[in-house]
C-alpha atoms as one frame of an Amber mdcrd trajectory, in Angstrom:
protein
 103.905 118.295  97.119 101.317 121.031  96.524 100.481 123.282  99.434  99.457
 126.836 100.138 101.879 126.994 103.012 103.820 124.719 105.287 107.205 123.216
 105.882 109.091 119.975 105.460 111.838 118.446 107.519 115.007 117.289 105.742
 118.550 116.688 106.926 117.690 117.509 110.578 116.407 121.016 109.797 112.986
 122.551 109.169 112.497 124.346 105.851 109.501 126.183 104.409 107.474 124.563
 101.655 106.418 126.661  98.682 103.561 125.956  96.320 104.485 123.057  94.090
 102.898 120.964  91.391 101.195 117.725  92.531 103.572 115.872  90.143 106.732
 116.954  92.003 108.916 114.226  93.478 108.748 114.037  97.302 111.838 114.870
  99.326 113.521 111.754 100.690 114.890 112.063 104.196 116.179 108.762 105.623
 116.260 108.669 109.398 118.778 107.014 111.695 115.980 106.070 114.099 113.247
 104.663 111.853 109.638 104.421 112.886 108.666 100.787 113.630 106.597  99.388
 110.820 103.009  98.668 111.797 101.713  95.121 111.762  97.996  95.350 110.963
  95.745  92.502 112.033  94.165  92.298 108.561  96.904  92.526 105.896  94.943
  92.798 102.651  97.035  94.781 100.186  96.182  97.996  98.350  95.705  96.781
  94.750  96.699  99.020  91.859  95.147 100.737  90.113  92.926 101.501  93.070
  91.524 104.249  95.263  90.354 104.875  98.812  88.023 107.786  99.560  86.524
 106.407 102.838  83.027 107.110 101.514  81.623 103.992 103.211  82.153 105.781
 106.526  84.056 102.817 107.987  87.669 102.903 109.202  89.821 100.919 109.586
  88.921  98.365 106.987  90.980  96.467 104.396  93.525  97.421 103.154  93.916
  99.905 106.033  94.893  99.393 109.671  95.700 101.729 112.550  98.075 101.278
 115.478 100.148 103.074 118.118  99.142 105.020 121.215  95.809 105.924 119.662
  93.752 105.164 116.567  92.979 107.124 113.455  89.216 107.451 112.990  86.699
 108.325 110.314  85.679 112.003 110.245  83.078 114.047 108.399  83.936 117.448
 109.786  86.743 118.328 107.355  87.137 116.530 104.012  88.908 117.116 100.721
  86.310 115.326  98.603  83.045 113.631  99.469  81.623 113.163 102.942  84.431
 111.472 104.877  88.158 111.620 105.595  90.334 110.011 108.273  91.654 111.935
 111.259  94.559 111.528 113.694  93.822 111.101 117.431  93.885 113.972 119.918
  97.004 113.782 122.146  96.946 117.393 123.360  98.239 117.719 126.929 100.218
 114.456 126.997 103.440 114.868 129.054 105.298 112.337 126.874 105.631 111.400
 123.228 102.584 109.826 121.590 102.408 108.255 118.129  99.577 106.925 115.972
  99.789 105.375 112.508  97.423 104.703 109.625  98.907 101.966 107.459  98.481
 100.030 104.227 100.690  97.766 102.092 101.037  97.461  98.339 100.603  94.012
  96.742 103.405  91.638  95.740 102.630  92.088  92.050 102.695  95.902  92.265
 104.781  97.171  89.337 105.821 100.398  91.021 104.069 103.695  90.579 102.567
 106.704  92.304 100.356 107.262  95.326  98.427 110.524  95.185  96.458 111.740
  98.199  95.274 114.916  99.927  96.245 115.996 103.429  95.713 118.753 105.942
  98.509 118.680 108.541  97.907 121.504 110.982 100.868 120.556 113.175 103.917
 122.453 114.368 106.992 121.510 116.441 107.703 121.171 119.252 104.076 120.125
 119.719 103.603 117.689 116.841 104.625 116.575 113.359 103.298 114.432 110.505
 105.728 111.840 109.052 105.374 109.452 106.098 107.333 106.168 106.121 107.950
 103.464 103.536 109.099 100.189 105.087 110.064 101.998 108.301 112.198 104.695
 106.643 110.919 108.278 106.682 110.453 109.830 103.251 108.731 113.077 104.254
 108.122 115.235 107.334 105.265 117.733 106.990 104.237 120.664 109.235 102.108
 123.798 109.105  99.804 122.794 106.219  96.553 124.426 107.252  94.652 123.973
 103.972  93.978 120.834 101.974  96.944 120.044  99.715  97.716 117.280  97.243
 100.782 115.119  97.626 102.445 112.605  95.306 104.543 109.735  96.632 106.631
 107.419  94.459 106.485 103.777  95.566 108.833 101.091  94.169 107.677  97.748
  92.767 106.654  94.906  95.044 105.065  94.776  98.481 105.846  97.827 100.643
 104.346  99.094 103.886 103.356 102.764 103.938 102.796 104.420 107.356 101.197
 107.830 107.929 102.368 108.771 111.396 101.039 111.533 113.648 103.529 112.254
 116.435 102.807 114.455 119.442 105.326 115.914 121.952 108.202 114.718 119.803
 110.837 115.993 122.282 109.131 114.615 125.442 108.611 118.059 126.952 106.825
 117.900 130.303 105.331 121.388 129.912 104.474 122.187 126.297 104.859 125.863
 125.310 101.832 127.721 123.945 100.990 127.046 120.270 100.214 129.693 117.644
  96.518 130.111 116.838  96.980 128.582 113.349  97.932 125.175 114.802  94.983
 122.825 115.203  96.976 119.793 116.343  95.428 117.355 113.864  96.098 115.622
 110.541  93.374 114.765 108.007  93.900 112.407 105.044  91.625 111.808 102.052
  91.344 110.842  98.373  94.025 108.134  97.992  94.709 106.987  94.410  97.360
 104.350  93.597  98.514 103.987  90.001 101.141 101.787  88.355 103.826 102.636
  85.852 102.684 102.235  82.277 104.758 100.307  79.754 106.364 102.598  77.230
 105.136 102.138  73.683 107.855 100.925  71.286 109.203 103.487  68.860 108.053
 103.011  65.259 110.878 103.382  62.739 109.769 104.450  59.283 112.081 103.620
  56.324 113.132 107.249  55.870 113.743 108.003  59.583 116.676 105.731  60.305
 119.856 104.458  58.714 119.898 100.865  57.631 123.075  99.024  56.831 123.326
  97.745  53.311 122.545  94.065  53.270 124.647  91.623  51.343 122.838  90.393
  48.283 123.467  87.781  45.650 125.218  88.697  42.391 123.000  90.606  39.963
 120.468  91.821  42.565 120.227  95.389  43.834 121.143  96.217  47.455 118.217
  96.423  49.885 118.770 100.096  50.660 118.643 100.989  46.932 115.248  99.303
  46.659 114.019 101.193  49.726 115.291 104.584  48.633 114.883 104.200  44.848
 111.821 106.434  44.828 113.757 109.194  46.586 116.608 108.951  44.085 114.099
 109.117  41.223 112.539 112.291  42.623 115.990 113.846  42.983 116.890 113.027
  39.370 113.636 114.496  38.078 114.101 117.627  40.191 117.544 118.206  38.621
 116.851 117.202  35.013 113.441 118.821  34.546 114.644 122.451  34.867 117.583
 121.637  32.585 115.240 120.209  29.968 112.943 123.253  30.171 115.909 125.609
  29.806 117.267 123.682  26.796 113.898 123.664  25.056 113.475 127.392  25.562
 116.936 128.035  24.057 116.099 125.869  21.040 112.780 127.625  20.442 114.407
 131.046  20.826 117.137 130.181  18.330 114.596 128.969  15.780 112.522 132.101
  16.120 115.638 134.273  15.646 116.522 132.395  12.434 113.025 132.909  11.055
 113.292 136.642  11.776 116.630 136.882   9.964 115.342 134.957   6.967 112.343
 137.262   6.723 114.573 140.353   6.939 116.845 139.015   4.184 113.854 138.326
   1.982 112.649 141.910   2.330 116.123 143.346   1.724 116.475 141.221  -1.342
 113.261 142.686  -2.694 114.427 146.263  -2.037 117.903 145.714  -3.504 116.759
 144.521  -6.817 118.273 146.700  -9.488 121.187 147.778  -7.292 124.762 146.729
  -7.858 125.568 145.860  -4.164 123.301 145.075  -1.154 124.137 144.287   2.456
 121.786 141.772   4.107 121.040 141.377   7.828 123.085 138.212   7.941 126.175
 140.055   6.777 126.166 138.715   3.207 126.486 141.021   0.208
C-alpha cells in the first residue's frame, strides 16, 4: 500500500500506515465473521490483462456490480486519473450499521497475479471503515487515507470474487460522536489494472558455466567433457609453456653472446702476448 497517511486494521487492532511502495504485499487479516460475498446480477468476469478506469461514465456495468444497503455510483468530483471514479453511498446519520459493496470476479482461466488500483478512503472509526474482501474473507481494512493512494492486491489463480466494502456505524451506535474535520465519510476508487503472473524464462546454461558429468564413450574416443574443454586446456598449456620458452631462448642467446666476447678477448690477448714466455687469457688458459 502507498499512502500519505492512514491506518490499517489487523489482528483486532488499529495501526498507523506509513508511506509504502505500491509493490508492497497487502496485509492479510482473516476475519471470524466474514462479509457475505455479493451476487451480482450480471457476472461477467474481469479478464486479465485488463483495466477499468470508468471513463465511459457508466456504473455499474460488466464486470462490476454493486449491492448492499446502498449503491456505489459514478463520480466526477474527485478522481485519481481521467474524468470519473466510483464513490461509496452517503450513510451519514444512520442509527444502525449500513454496508455497500462494489464487486467484480476474476475469470476461471486467470493465472493469478496483481490488482493495482487507487483509493481515497476518508473514513474513521467508530463512524466508518473501508474493507477489502476476497471470496468473503477480509484481506485489508483501511482508514484515514485522505489523499489518493495506490494499492496492490495479490489475487490467486482461478475465479475469485473481490468486494470493496464501505461500512458505516460499524458498532451500531445510536448517537454517533462528532468526527474530526479531516473525515469526509466517503471512499473513492479509480484506475483498476489487473495483470497476470508472467512465466519465468528458462535459464540458459553455457558450456563453461556448469559442470557436466563425463559421459561414457566407446574405446578409443575422447570423453565428451575433454572435447568441450579442450580449447581451455590448450590455452592453459600455451600460457605456461610460452614464458618458459621465452626464458630459455633468452638464456641461450645470452650464453652465445658471452662466448663470443670471451673469444674476442682471447684473440686480443694472444696478439699482445706474442713474444712473451707466458700469457694468461680471459678463459683461464696460459
